[in-house]
Structure formats: C-alpha cells, structure tokens
Amino acid sequence: MTITDPLLDVSGLTKHFPIRGGFPFPRTVGAVRAVDGLDLQVAEGESLGLVGESGCGKSTTGRLITRLLEPTTGRITYAGRDITHANRRQLASVRPEIQMIFQDPYSSLNPRQTIGRIVAAPMEIHGISPAGGRERRVRELLELVGLNPEHYNRFPHEFSGGQRQRIGVARALTLSPKLIVADEPVSALDVSIQAQVVNLLQTLQRDLGIAFVFIAHDLAVVRHFSQRVAVMYLGRVVEIAHRSDLYENPRHPYTRALLSAVPEVTAEGAPPRDRIRLTGDVPSPIDPPSGCRFRTRCWKATDQCAARTPPLARIEGDATGHLTACHHPETVEKPAAAQGPATPG
Amino acid sequence: MFRFIARRLLSALLILLVISVITFVLFYVAPRDPARTACGKVCTPQTLALVRRNLGISDPLPVQYWHWLVGVFAGRDFTGLGHCSAPCLGYSFTNHEPVLGLITDRFPTTLSLSLGSAVVFVVFGVGTGMIAAVRQGRPLDKIASSASLIGSSLQIYIVGVVAMYYLSDEWHLLPRPQDSVGFTQDPAAWFKGLLLPWLVLALIFTANYTRMTRSQLVETLNEDYVRTARAKGLSARTVFFRFAWRGAMGPIVTILGLDLGYLLGGAIITEETFGLHGIGALSIKAVRDNDLPLLLGVVLVAAAAIVVANIVVDAVYALIDPRIRPA
Amino acid sequence: MSAGTSTSTSSSADTEARVPFLSVRDLKVHFSTEDGVVKAVDGLSFGLERGRTLGIVGESGSGKSVTNLAILGLHDRERTALDGEVLLDGRELLTAAERDLEALRGNTMSMIFQDALASLSPYHTVGAQIAETYRKHTGASRREARARAVEMLRRVGIPQPDMRVGDYPHQFSGGMRQRAMIAMALVCDPELLIADEPTTALDVTVQAQIMDLLRDLQQEFGTAIIFITHDLGVIANLADDVLVMYGGRCVEKGGRAEVLGVPRHPYTLGLLGSMPSLDGPVDVPLSPIPGTPPSLLAPPPGCRFHPRCAFAEKVRDALCSTRRPLLEPVDGHGTACHLTAGQRREYFADYRAARVN
C-alpha cells in the first residue's frame, strides 16, 4: 500500500459479537459483525479520521486498536509488532504508547478521585516516576491542556464539560503516547467549547507528533482535524483518502451521499447544493447484504454489486492513496469546487 | 413467550434437583446414623429397624437418592407402611405420616397468611408511596417517609406480642389469632382469625413498599416519556397511571414476587409469635425432632416457592415491559 | 375561540401591523433551587407567523428548551416563576388553566423532543401512542384512531405502516422513532410545532431525511415551527428567521440570511467561527469563543456575554459590564450589543472576508 513502515497497520480485522439463543440449550446462533474485514494504516504523527454513521463499527474499531477488545480475526501491527492477540504481559510495553480519549467527559473520569490522581494514574499503573516527580509532571500536563495546575486537588464535578475533556486529554498524554485513539472526543460538547478542544488536539498533534485515530460522525470536524479520512459502512472501509481528495472528489456513492447530507452554513445563509436523499436504514450487521454492503441503498447498484464484494483499491485517475471499494464509482468532478458558492435551484 | 416460560420451568426443575441433592447429601454425610436421625427422638428399636429398611441405609448414597427421586415422580412402597403415591417426598417416621400429607395440611395456613398480608401491605404500601410521590417534599410525603422508616425498623415478635396483648386481650378490638378454621369452612371466622397476623406482618413490609413505590415513581415521573405524554395533552392523572405507574411497577413486582416466595416458604417468626401452624412451624418442628425426611420436604417447598415466584416475576415483568419480552 | 384577531388592538408602543400567530413578550422563567434562583430565561420576546419556521440557536443552558416548555406549560409548576406574556392566536397561555392547556397541547400546539427513544413510552405500541393523542382531542373511536395512526405513519414515511403500527418504539430504528414522534405530534394537525433538537441524536443522512420531512409537512399544512438546535447548519437549511440565545436572553434575531450572513452580535460571530466547514481552510485553527457559558444563578451584570467577548473593551464607559444592551431591530434584524454599527463593520470585516472568499 501507500505508507511504508506505518505506525499502525490493520488488515482484515474482524470483530464478531456472538448472539446466543436456542432451546432448550442456548448456543451461538449468529453474530453481530461489528467490524468485518477492515484495512487501514496510520503513519507516525498522522491523524486518520474514521467517519461513518452509528453502527458502522467505528467505535469497535477504536477499541480493537487499543486492544480493549479481542479481535476475532485479522491482524493489528503496531510499530512492527503483531499485537492482535497479545496478552496482558505482552501488551504492557505497548500500552503506554497507545492511549484513548473517550466521548463522555462525565462518565469517563472517576468522580471520587482528584484530577491529580486521575492524570497520574497511568504513571502509577506502569510504575513510572519521571524526573521531578509525578506531581510535577501532572502539573505540566494540566498546563499543557490549558487547565490551571493549581486545580490539581479538585474533583471532576468541579469542572465544566469542556474542562473535563481537557482532563481526559491530559490523562492520555501522561505517558507521552505515540498514538491516541479519540472516540468522538468533542461530540458531547457545545459548539464554542468543541472548537477549543479541537484546537487543543490539533496543537498537540502538531507539536508532539502524536498520531491520531480520530473517530467522529461530524464530517466537518474530521476534515478539519485529520490529514487522511476513512469512511466506514457496516463494518468495512468503503473509501479512504487524503482529506482534500475525499471531500472534493468522493468516489464512493456512500461518501458522496454522506457529504451531501451535511447541513452547511453558507455565506449567504442560503440552502446548500443539491442533496442526495438516501432512503431507508442501514441494514442489520447480523445479516449484512452480500457483495457490496451499500448496494441496498445505492442508486447505482447492479447485479454485480450483489455478486461480488468490491475490493478497496485505487481507481484510475485518483491520487495515490485514494482507495475506494466500489464497482461503479462516481465520476470525477471539476476540481474547482473549492469554496462552493450557493448553487441556485 | 411460551418457549421462554418453558425454558425457565426447565431450569427451575434443575435448580430444585440440585437443591434436593445438596440437602440429601448434607444430612446423610452428617456423622450420625442417618436412620437414627430420620427416626426422630422417640425411637423404639422396631421403628429404627423399619426406618433402616425403608431408607435402604445399606445402599450407597446415590441409590438412596435415586429411590427418593423415583418416589417423587412415580411413588414408592414403604415396607410395613404401605404405598406412598407420587409425588412422594418421603415418610416422616416421627409423625407416622407421609411428608407430603404433613405439608399439604399446613400449607393453607401459610398461603392464607402470606397472600392476606400481601394484599394489605401492597394496598397500603403502594398507596402511601403513590401519595408521597405526588406530594413530593410536602408534609404528607415527609410523614409517609418517616413512618416507613419506623415501620421497617420494627421487629415482628415485639409488635406481634404487644398487638396481641392490647388489641385482643385488653381492648378486645380484634380476635386472638387462630388458624383452625379454613377459608372454605367459614370465611368470616377465617378472616377474623388471621386479621391480626396480617396487619402485623404487613406493618413490617408496608414500609418497604412505600419507600420503593415513592422512589420508583419519583424516577419515572421525571422520564422523558412522561413529559411527552403531558405534551400530548393528557391529564396529569392519566399520565400518572398510564405512564409513570407502568414504569414504576416492574421493580415493585420483582420485590413482591421475592417477598411472596419467601413468605410461602414459611414465615417462621410470625407463625411462632401468633401460634399459627403453617410451614414455618412445621420446619421448626422438623428441626427439633431431627425429622430428616420432613426437613428435606420443607426445604424443597421453600425452595420451590422462591423458584416459582421468580418465574412468575419474570413472566409478569415481560408482560409489563415489552422491551424484555423474548422475541 | 377568539372572535377575530383584528378587534384586539394592543395599545403598546410598538407599531407592529398585526399580532403574530405566536407572540412572546418579555418572558421570564425563574427556577428556585437549593442554591438560589436560576434565571433560565430573562426577558425574551419574539413573534412567529403561520407557515414560518423560527430557528432558536443556543448552547446548553442558554434557555432555549426552557422557553418552549414554558410556552406549553410543561415546566415544573412547583419551582418555577413565570412572568411576561405568551399569546397563541390571541390567547394568553401563561395564565391559562391547566385544563385549557391540556386541550391545546398535542392539538393546536405540539412538541417533538430530542431523544425519541426516551421520549416515547416503552410500554405502549407506537400506534397506540399516536392514536391516544387523536382520541383525546377528537373523541374518535378506537378503530378510527388506529386508522389515523396508520395514515400518519405512512405520511411520515414509515414503510409498511399497517404492520409497524403495532410495534414498540424499541423495535424501530433511531430515524423511524423520530418519524413516529413527528407523526404523533402532527396527528391533530397542530398550528404550532415546537421541535427541540429533533435531529441532534441522528446520523447526518437520517437528519437530512427528517429535515426534508418537516419542510414537506410544513408546506402541506402551513404549520408554524419553532426549531431549537445548537447546529447552525441545520438552522441555515430550515429556518426563515433565526433567534440566537445566550444566558437566557436573545442576543440577536432576524432573517436567516441576515443573521448567518451578516451577524451583528459577537456571540453569533463566535459560534460561526467555532464551526469547521466542509470547504474552508484546514490549516488555520478554529476561532473558538474563550471561556465557558455563565452560571444563571449569578449571571454577569450588563451584557451576559461580556466576560467572553473579544470586543468588550472597545465599548466606551465599560457599558458592557454595567448596562444591559437592548435589542433594537433595524430592518427586522436586531442585536443586543453595545457596539456601534461602525465598530461592527470594522471589527467583523475580517471574519466576513474569510467567509466569503
């Protein structure tokens, strides 16, 4: 593929959650195929956005990468080491380098611990004592994420949602990670606060060279934060590309539909360009459609789409690294789409 | 739904089997002559021999258990005592009667006591809980809350004795408890005889139901769907009963089921306090007499009551809440 | 019913030609809590015509949801003090009897909530919940109400409505639940529909479907809609007029194109600058509003936005922290801000340049 020597290399990853049932003796009768054949790579210091609608498996992917979940099949390689089925002991050396930021800044912080303890916890767990002591490190981190280091001894409930998310970020930074998986880190926050946290993360990524897997459903936020973006649908990546290629020249019909559904504030406050109306709901991941999974909602679907799964590959005319899994990709649009003036009618 | 209940019944049967094995083993591994134990305190050599023969003491334990189990499903013959038809839970040598007969004799009392008091505590407990929830923070709520706290800290043997002394003996407001008249014989006498135990037993339980009803309702009254119902133009009363109460019912039914299961297994202290002759009194007698077969019988009845109550609770819960209904 | 709206001539100073269908004047909603009085809404006024959509934008705690619960009379009566005036088609709602409000709710005015799963009763079928509203207000028979429920489900685009009418909410997908909720709100053809963040919990493709649906239904029935959201993109797509709330007060209101295109209040400007777009530059950081929303227990004096405002010190005499700016509409576009028109032109120019280019 495109990235030589990636920091994170995921190939053919699947996660099936078994469904038990049956009478009189319960047995496995099926599986929710949350992630079903996922390929992606993340280079060092790069931010990869992972977008898709609820139930597409993006959060499960995040948990698989951080190995909070055990993959069913496939391979996860981190810095050249296969960590797919690594056990606790084998993971111990990798864990400090891969950290996670969660969506809910309320439930992801222990309400009975001071923020000093919360942020210091990773050092405690891994038995690390930095020069100058843990407390000094914590104070540095608090300052880094824009919190007052004097608040060391306060409890989470004394902070607003945005500040709590900063605490979560500080905790993720404690061990100087190389990769942070951020699962909807700003979607629970108010718009004005959201921008503060996005800016913070962007600064950190740039200054500290941390690679991100940025999971979100907000396409505009993802575009702003991630250099490359992968679009997921029903457990698979349907398109992955550099952000400018993906947003200006989407090749997968689903990507196009998704982009066109985003309500945008245009300069004149006028309604935006033509929209593609997707009908119906995402099919069940228990019994996904054969072939291309998007075909049941796709206006271009043919028999071929049901018969054969389209591979995630580069389509002629696309930039390198722009991969699409589609038998009937969208045609290339004029690249001049940049700042779209409102199209009447 | 049918499969769900069938599955639960099957697993209930399995649980009861396991309990019977455990009880069986516990008694038979005790370092005493099991025949002597089963024979009871007043044991003549003849009886002892009879017990020996009928229990099949010389057989290995699994064989003994097998005989017992066959008896439960198919009945068994006891030498010199005649046939004990299925379900045969064994023979009480102390009482010279099949265990099942003893239990069925006593069960009406337990049933009357449990269900009667349940009616009282559900009506009063849930009622005051509802009022407290509607009048949140107002005097009535505070009174109900404190009263329930006092109620739940009372002990039945004290309240029972005091109540009997004043209400029956001193002031003659209520008749002294008795359970010799069955409901089918003379409903009025049956009612009078059990009224005092019902009220006293209910007093202890009511508190619990008041508190639970209140807290459940306070929670469901804050649910979004209750607000939606109000936004539809439904009256506060309709919303309360059709929406909020429906949501609060589940947990209350759960606790009620468990309480009933527990009571049906024998309210030992209550029966002792009021001198009633239910399953509770029977279990105490079985223990005192070292009456092993009978003890096994009452243990199983108590276990069955709880297991069955659980199944009923699950079924009722599924009726109340469609989300947990099996597909 | 009011005997013609024209007869009730209000003698107030403003020279509005006619009383709008919904008119809210100087609404105050104050909650008493253990910590003190929360001034959730503090002097809010707006009007809404039939067939138009008013978008109310604001962040959590801005008072946007509280306002609408108060209009419907769904606030906690024990702990809430209301003041001001809410006229629906000439009828005063704040002082109306509960019984009269019940007759209006779900009938003349109805509401859609954000979280459809939590807002629909899990214990009743979708059809029963829709039919219930219809029966309550029309006195229809069970059979008629059920037929109406099926019809409504069909109208909001639920496939096989005669089958799905007997399903429970948990058997519906998120988008279908929101449709069912809309069907329930519209079953009596209300004249006013209040939608409180109805698409926030939904995916973008479903959100787009729901927005289309609301637009179509509005065209069909001429319903007046109040659409509450924090998402300016949704507002840009749906609203005719926009009202921006901050700290329990309206800071800016006017036509959609004016408010979003030529914002006059620093807060509106800040909101717009906080949002990344699908085609804006990616290398520059977003321009967030510093700080956090104010506590409504002890709101800042003067303009409630002044502690977070980048322009507060540009105003003479520290007016921002001492005097409450009044909202004075100019050509239907008003802002509650002490900046002069000239200052605004000067300071906001950068932003506009970035947006239009």
PDB file of C-alpha atoms in Angstrom, chain B residues 4-174:
ATOM      1  CA  PHE B   4     -39.334 -18.508  27.484  1.00  0.00           C
ATOM      2  CA  ILE B   5     -41.552 -19.939  30.224  1.00  0.00           C
ATOM      3  CA  ALA B   6     -40.767 -23.490  29.186  1.00  0.00           C
ATOM      4  CA  ARG B   7     -37.082 -22.760  29.421  1.00  0.00           C
ATOM      5  CA  ARG B   8     -37.466 -21.153  32.809  1.00  0.00           C
ATOM      6  CA  LEU B   9     -39.530 -24.078  34.121  1.00  0.00           C
ATOM      7  CA  LEU B  10     -36.915 -26.494  32.908  1.00  0.00           C
ATOM      8  CA  SER B  11     -34.150 -24.621  34.630  1.00  0.00           C
ATOM      9  CA  ALA B  12     -36.302 -24.326  37.759  1.00  0.00           C
ATOM     10  CA  LEU B  13     -36.663 -28.077  37.846  1.00  0.00           C
ATOM     11  CA  LEU B  14     -32.917 -28.396  37.534  1.00  0.00           C
ATOM     12  CA  ILE B  15     -32.379 -25.989  40.409  1.00  0.00           C
ATOM     13  CA  LEU B  16     -34.767 -27.931  42.628  1.00  0.00           C
ATOM     14  CA  LEU B  17     -32.968 -31.164  41.779  1.00  0.00           C
ATOM     15  CA  VAL B  18     -29.655 -29.622  42.723  1.00  0.00           C
ATOM     16  CA  ILE B  19     -31.109 -28.329  45.985  1.00  0.00           C
ATOM     17  CA  SER B  20     -32.522 -31.742  46.823  1.00  0.00           C
ATOM     18  CA  VAL B  21     -29.148 -33.363  46.161  1.00  0.00           C
ATOM     19  CA  ILE B  22     -27.372 -30.848  48.361  1.00  0.00           C
ATOM     20  CA  THR B  23     -29.864 -31.258  51.197  1.00  0.00           C
ATOM     21  CA  PHE B  24     -29.780 -35.016  50.845  1.00  0.00           C
ATOM     22  CA  VAL B  25     -26.016 -35.194  50.939  1.00  0.00           C
ATOM     23  CA  LEU B  26     -25.743 -32.734  53.833  1.00  0.00           C
ATOM     24  CA  PHE B  27     -27.971 -34.807  56.019  1.00  0.00           C
ATOM     25  CA  TYR B  28     -26.520 -38.135  55.062  1.00  0.00           C
ATOM     26  CA  VAL B  29     -22.893 -37.196  55.467  1.00  0.00           C
ATOM     27  CA  ALA B  30     -23.570 -35.921  58.960  1.00  0.00           C
ATOM     28  CA  PRO B  31     -21.570 -38.063  61.391  1.00  0.00           C
ATOM     29  CA  ARG B  32     -24.686 -39.663  62.819  1.00  0.00           C
ATOM     30  CA  ASP B  33     -26.619 -42.707  61.977  1.00  0.00           C
ATOM     31  CA  PRO B  34     -28.965 -41.403  59.303  1.00  0.00           C
ATOM     32  CA  ALA B  35     -31.578 -43.924  60.284  1.00  0.00           C
ATOM     33  CA  ARG B  36     -31.421 -42.731  63.857  1.00  0.00           C
ATOM     34  CA  THR B  37     -31.694 -39.176  62.607  1.00  0.00           C
ATOM     35  CA  ALA B  38     -34.658 -39.976  60.435  1.00  0.00           C
ATOM     36  CA  CYS B  39     -36.279 -41.986  63.177  1.00  0.00           C
ATOM     37  CA  GLY B  40     -36.620 -38.986  65.392  1.00  0.00           C
ATOM     38  CA  LYS B  41     -36.181 -38.502  69.114  1.00  0.00           C
ATOM     39  CA  VAL B  42     -38.677 -41.028  70.341  1.00  0.00           C
ATOM     40  CA  CYS B  43     -37.229 -44.029  68.620  1.00  0.00           C
ATOM     41  CA  THR B  44     -38.098 -47.594  69.513  1.00  0.00           C
ATOM     42  CA  PRO B  45     -35.917 -50.427  68.207  1.00  0.00           C
ATOM     43  CA  GLN B  46     -38.824 -51.554  65.994  1.00  0.00           C
ATOM     44  CA  THR B  47     -39.166 -48.177  64.378  1.00  0.00           C
ATOM     45  CA  LEU B  48     -35.436 -47.972  63.919  1.00  0.00           C
ATOM     46  CA  ALA B  49     -35.410 -51.278  62.087  1.00  0.00           C
ATOM     47  CA  LEU B  50     -38.309 -50.120  59.960  1.00  0.00           C
ATOM     48  CA  VAL B  51     -36.532 -46.882  59.140  1.00  0.00           C
ATOM     49  CA  ARG B  52     -33.383 -48.805  58.288  1.00  0.00           C
ATOM     50  CA  ARG B  53     -35.245 -50.978  55.861  1.00  0.00           C
ATOM     51  CA  ASN B  54     -37.261 -48.220  54.265  1.00  0.00           C
ATOM     52  CA  LEU B  55     -34.429 -45.785  53.801  1.00  0.00           C
ATOM     53  CA  GLY B  56     -32.256 -48.511  52.362  1.00  0.00           C
ATOM     54  CA  ILE B  57     -29.418 -47.453  54.605  1.00  0.00           C
ATOM     55  CA  SER B  58     -27.213 -50.280  53.410  1.00  0.00           C
ATOM     56  CA  ASP B  59     -27.428 -48.970  49.843  1.00  0.00           C
ATOM     57  CA  PRO B  60     -24.881 -46.451  48.609  1.00  0.00           C
ATOM     58  CA  LEU B  61     -25.965 -42.799  48.810  1.00  0.00           C
ATOM     59  CA  PRO B  62     -26.724 -42.330  45.079  1.00  0.00           C
ATOM     60  CA  VAL B  63     -29.011 -45.363  45.164  1.00  0.00           C
ATOM     61  CA  GLN B  64     -30.831 -43.955  48.182  1.00  0.00           C
ATOM     62  CA  TYR B  65     -31.239 -40.663  46.404  1.00  0.00           C
ATOM     63  CA  TRP B  66     -32.456 -42.484  43.319  1.00  0.00           C
ATOM     64  CA  HIS B  67     -35.139 -44.244  45.348  1.00  0.00           C
ATOM     65  CA  TRP B  68     -36.201 -40.920  46.803  1.00  0.00           C
ATOM     66  CA  LEU B  69     -36.315 -39.331  43.360  1.00  0.00           C
ATOM     67  CA  VAL B  70     -38.301 -42.173  41.866  1.00  0.00           C
ATOM     68  CA  GLY B  71     -40.697 -41.697  44.752  1.00  0.00           C
ATOM     69  CA  VAL B  72     -41.176 -38.063  43.847  1.00  0.00           C
ATOM     70  CA  PHE B  73     -42.120 -38.865  40.281  1.00  0.00           C
ATOM     71  CA  ALA B  74     -43.633 -42.337  40.495  1.00  0.00           C
ATOM     72  CA  GLY B  75     -44.409 -43.003  44.118  1.00  0.00           C
ATOM     73  CA  ARG B  76     -42.832 -45.777  46.188  1.00  0.00           C
ATOM     74  CA  ASP B  77     -43.729 -48.525  48.577  1.00  0.00           C
ATOM     75  CA  PHE B  78     -42.620 -48.460  52.170  1.00  0.00           C
ATOM     76  CA  THR B  79     -42.358 -51.845  53.788  1.00  0.00           C
ATOM     77  CA  GLY B  80     -44.913 -52.156  56.532  1.00  0.00           C
ATOM     78  CA  LEU B  81     -46.232 -48.662  55.901  1.00  0.00           C
ATOM     79  CA  GLY B  82     -47.952 -49.092  52.583  1.00  0.00           C
ATOM     80  CA  HIS B  83     -47.756 -47.227  49.318  1.00  0.00           C
ATOM     81  CA  CYS B  84     -46.868 -43.598  49.098  1.00  0.00           C
ATOM     82  CA  SER B  85     -48.160 -42.313  45.780  1.00  0.00           C
ATOM     83  CA  ALA B  86     -46.395 -39.777  43.634  1.00  0.00           C
ATOM     84  CA  PRO B  87     -45.320 -37.161  44.361  1.00  0.00           C
ATOM     85  CA  CYS B  88     -43.867 -38.923  47.358  1.00  0.00           C
ATOM     86  CA  LEU B  89     -41.490 -36.722  49.331  1.00  0.00           C
ATOM     87  CA  GLY B  90     -40.722 -39.483  51.807  1.00  0.00           C
ATOM     88  CA  TYR B  91     -42.126 -40.624  55.108  1.00  0.00           C
ATOM     89  CA  SER B  92     -41.938 -38.859  58.415  1.00  0.00           C
ATOM     90  CA  PHE B  93     -41.299 -41.560  60.961  1.00  0.00           C
ATOM     91  CA  THR B  94     -41.762 -39.173  63.853  1.00  0.00           C
ATOM     92  CA  ASN B  95     -45.237 -38.219  62.723  1.00  0.00           C
ATOM     93  CA  HIS B  96     -46.047 -41.587  61.202  1.00  0.00           C
ATOM     94  CA  GLU B  97     -47.280 -39.871  58.080  1.00  0.00           C
ATOM     95  CA  PRO B  98     -46.039 -39.225  54.558  1.00  0.00           C
ATOM     96  CA  VAL B  99     -44.180 -35.911  54.340  1.00  0.00           C
ATOM     97  CA  LEU B 100     -46.427 -34.604  51.618  1.00  0.00           C
ATOM     98  CA  GLY B 101     -49.533 -35.071  53.768  1.00  0.00           C
ATOM     99  CA  LEU B 102     -47.948 -33.063  56.569  1.00  0.00           C
ATOM    100  CA  ILE B 103     -47.059 -30.272  54.201  1.00  0.00           C
ATOM    101  CA  THR B 104     -50.440 -30.104  52.495  1.00  0.00           C
ATOM    102  CA  ASP B 105     -52.077 -29.984  55.914  1.00  0.00           C
ATOM    103  CA  ARG B 106     -50.049 -26.965  56.871  1.00  0.00           C
ATOM    104  CA  PHE B 107     -49.912 -25.193  53.566  1.00  0.00           C
ATOM    105  CA  PRO B 108     -53.337 -23.484  53.675  1.00  0.00           C
ATOM    106  CA  THR B 109     -52.306 -21.560  56.771  1.00  0.00           C
ATOM    107  CA  THR B 110     -49.107 -20.359  55.169  1.00  0.00           C
ATOM    108  CA  LEU B 111     -50.924 -19.498  51.973  1.00  0.00           C
ATOM    109  CA  SER B 112     -53.614 -17.550  53.825  1.00  0.00           C
ATOM    110  CA  LEU B 113     -51.089 -15.731  55.946  1.00  0.00           C
ATOM    111  CA  SER B 114     -48.849 -14.799  53.004  1.00  0.00           C
ATOM    112  CA  LEU B 115     -51.459 -13.748  50.497  1.00  0.00           C
ATOM    113  CA  GLY B 116     -53.625 -11.970  53.069  1.00  0.00           C
ATOM    114  CA  SER B 117     -50.804  -9.876  54.411  1.00  0.00           C
ATOM    115  CA  ALA B 118     -49.541  -9.259  50.883  1.00  0.00           C
ATOM    116  CA  VAL B 119     -52.894  -7.731  49.979  1.00  0.00           C
ATOM    117  CA  VAL B 120     -52.647  -5.452  52.998  1.00  0.00           C
ATOM    118  CA  PHE B 121     -49.071  -4.338  52.505  1.00  0.00           C
ATOM    119  CA  VAL B 122     -49.389  -3.870  48.781  1.00  0.00           C
ATOM    120  CA  VAL B 123     -52.518  -1.754  49.115  1.00  0.00           C
ATOM    121  CA  PHE B 124     -51.143   0.377  51.937  1.00  0.00           C
ATOM    122  CA  GLY B 125     -47.512   0.443  50.879  1.00  0.00           C
ATOM    123  CA  VAL B 126     -48.090   1.249  47.239  1.00  0.00           C
ATOM    124  CA  GLY B 127     -50.902   3.639  48.107  1.00  0.00           C
ATOM    125  CA  THR B 128     -48.878   5.744  50.516  1.00  0.00           C
ATOM    126  CA  GLY B 129     -45.915   5.541  48.167  1.00  0.00           C
ATOM    127  CA  MET B 130     -48.024   7.000  45.378  1.00  0.00           C
ATOM    128  CA  ILE B 131     -49.304   9.805  47.544  1.00  0.00           C
ATOM    129  CA  ALA B 132     -45.809  10.565  48.767  1.00  0.00           C
ATOM    130  CA  ALA B 133     -44.515  10.679  45.198  1.00  0.00           C
ATOM    131  CA  VAL B 134     -47.230  13.053  44.052  1.00  0.00           C
ATOM    132  CA  ARG B 135     -46.795  15.274  47.110  1.00  0.00           C
ATOM    133  CA  GLN B 136     -43.028  15.238  46.875  1.00  0.00           C
ATOM    134  CA  GLY B 137     -41.412  17.339  49.552  1.00  0.00           C
ATOM    135  CA  ARG B 138     -44.721  18.338  51.118  1.00  0.00           C
ATOM    136  CA  PRO B 139     -45.735  17.400  54.693  1.00  0.00           C
ATOM    137  CA  LEU B 140     -47.613  14.269  53.637  1.00  0.00           C
ATOM    138  CA  ASP B 141     -44.525  12.948  51.870  1.00  0.00           C
ATOM    139  CA  LYS B 142     -42.383  13.614  54.911  1.00  0.00           C
ATOM    140  CA  ILE B 143     -44.836  11.894  57.242  1.00  0.00           C
ATOM    141  CA  ALA B 144     -45.035   8.865  54.979  1.00  0.00           C
ATOM    142  CA  SER B 145     -41.270   8.712  54.695  1.00  0.00           C
ATOM    143  CA  SER B 146     -40.669   8.847  58.443  1.00  0.00           C
ATOM    144  CA  ALA B 147     -43.490   6.410  59.153  1.00  0.00           C
ATOM    145  CA  SER B 148     -41.995   3.942  56.727  1.00  0.00           C
ATOM    146  CA  LEU B 149     -38.607   4.276  58.351  1.00  0.00           C
ATOM    147  CA  ILE B 150     -40.106   3.486  61.747  1.00  0.00           C
ATOM    148  CA  GLY B 151     -42.120   0.622  60.285  1.00  0.00           C
ATOM    149  CA  SER B 152     -39.123  -1.001  58.683  1.00  0.00           C
ATOM    150  CA  SER B 153     -37.149  -0.913  61.908  1.00  0.00           C
ATOM    151  CA  LEU B 154     -39.812  -2.753  63.912  1.00  0.00           C
ATOM    152  CA  GLN B 155     -39.455  -6.415  64.828  1.00  0.00           C
ATOM    153  CA  ILE B 156     -42.380  -8.707  64.332  1.00  0.00           C
ATOM    154  CA  TYR B 157     -42.067 -10.603  67.621  1.00  0.00           C
ATOM    155  CA  ILE B 158     -42.277  -7.390  69.603  1.00  0.00           C
ATOM    156  CA  VAL B 159     -45.034  -5.733  67.606  1.00  0.00           C
ATOM    157  CA  GLY B 160     -46.895  -9.044  67.428  1.00  0.00           C
ATOM    158  CA  VAL B 161     -46.824  -9.686  71.143  1.00  0.00           C
ATOM    159  CA  VAL B 162     -47.698  -6.105  72.015  1.00  0.00           C
ATOM    160  CA  ALA B 163     -50.509  -6.024  69.461  1.00  0.00           C
ATOM    161  CA  MET B 164     -51.942  -9.291  70.716  1.00  0.00           C
ATOM    162  CA  TYR B 165     -51.809  -8.106  74.280  1.00  0.00           C
ATOM    163  CA  TYR B 166     -53.555  -4.789  73.680  1.00  0.00           C
ATOM    164  CA  LEU B 167     -55.707  -5.291  70.629  1.00  0.00           C
ATOM    165  CA  SER B 168     -57.019  -8.712  71.554  1.00  0.00           C
ATOM    166  CA  ASP B 169     -56.635  -9.301  75.262  1.00  0.00           C
ATOM    167  CA  GLU B 170     -57.015  -5.822  76.732  1.00  0.00           C
ATOM    168  CA  TRP B 171     -59.217  -3.890  74.376  1.00  0.00           C
ATOM    169  CA  HIS B 172     -60.896  -6.784  72.571  1.00  0.00           C
ATOM    170  CA  LEU B 173     -60.709  -4.987  69.243  1.00  0.00           C
ATOM    171  CA  LEU B 174     -59.504  -7.983  67.298  1.00  0.00           C
TER     172      LEU B 174
END
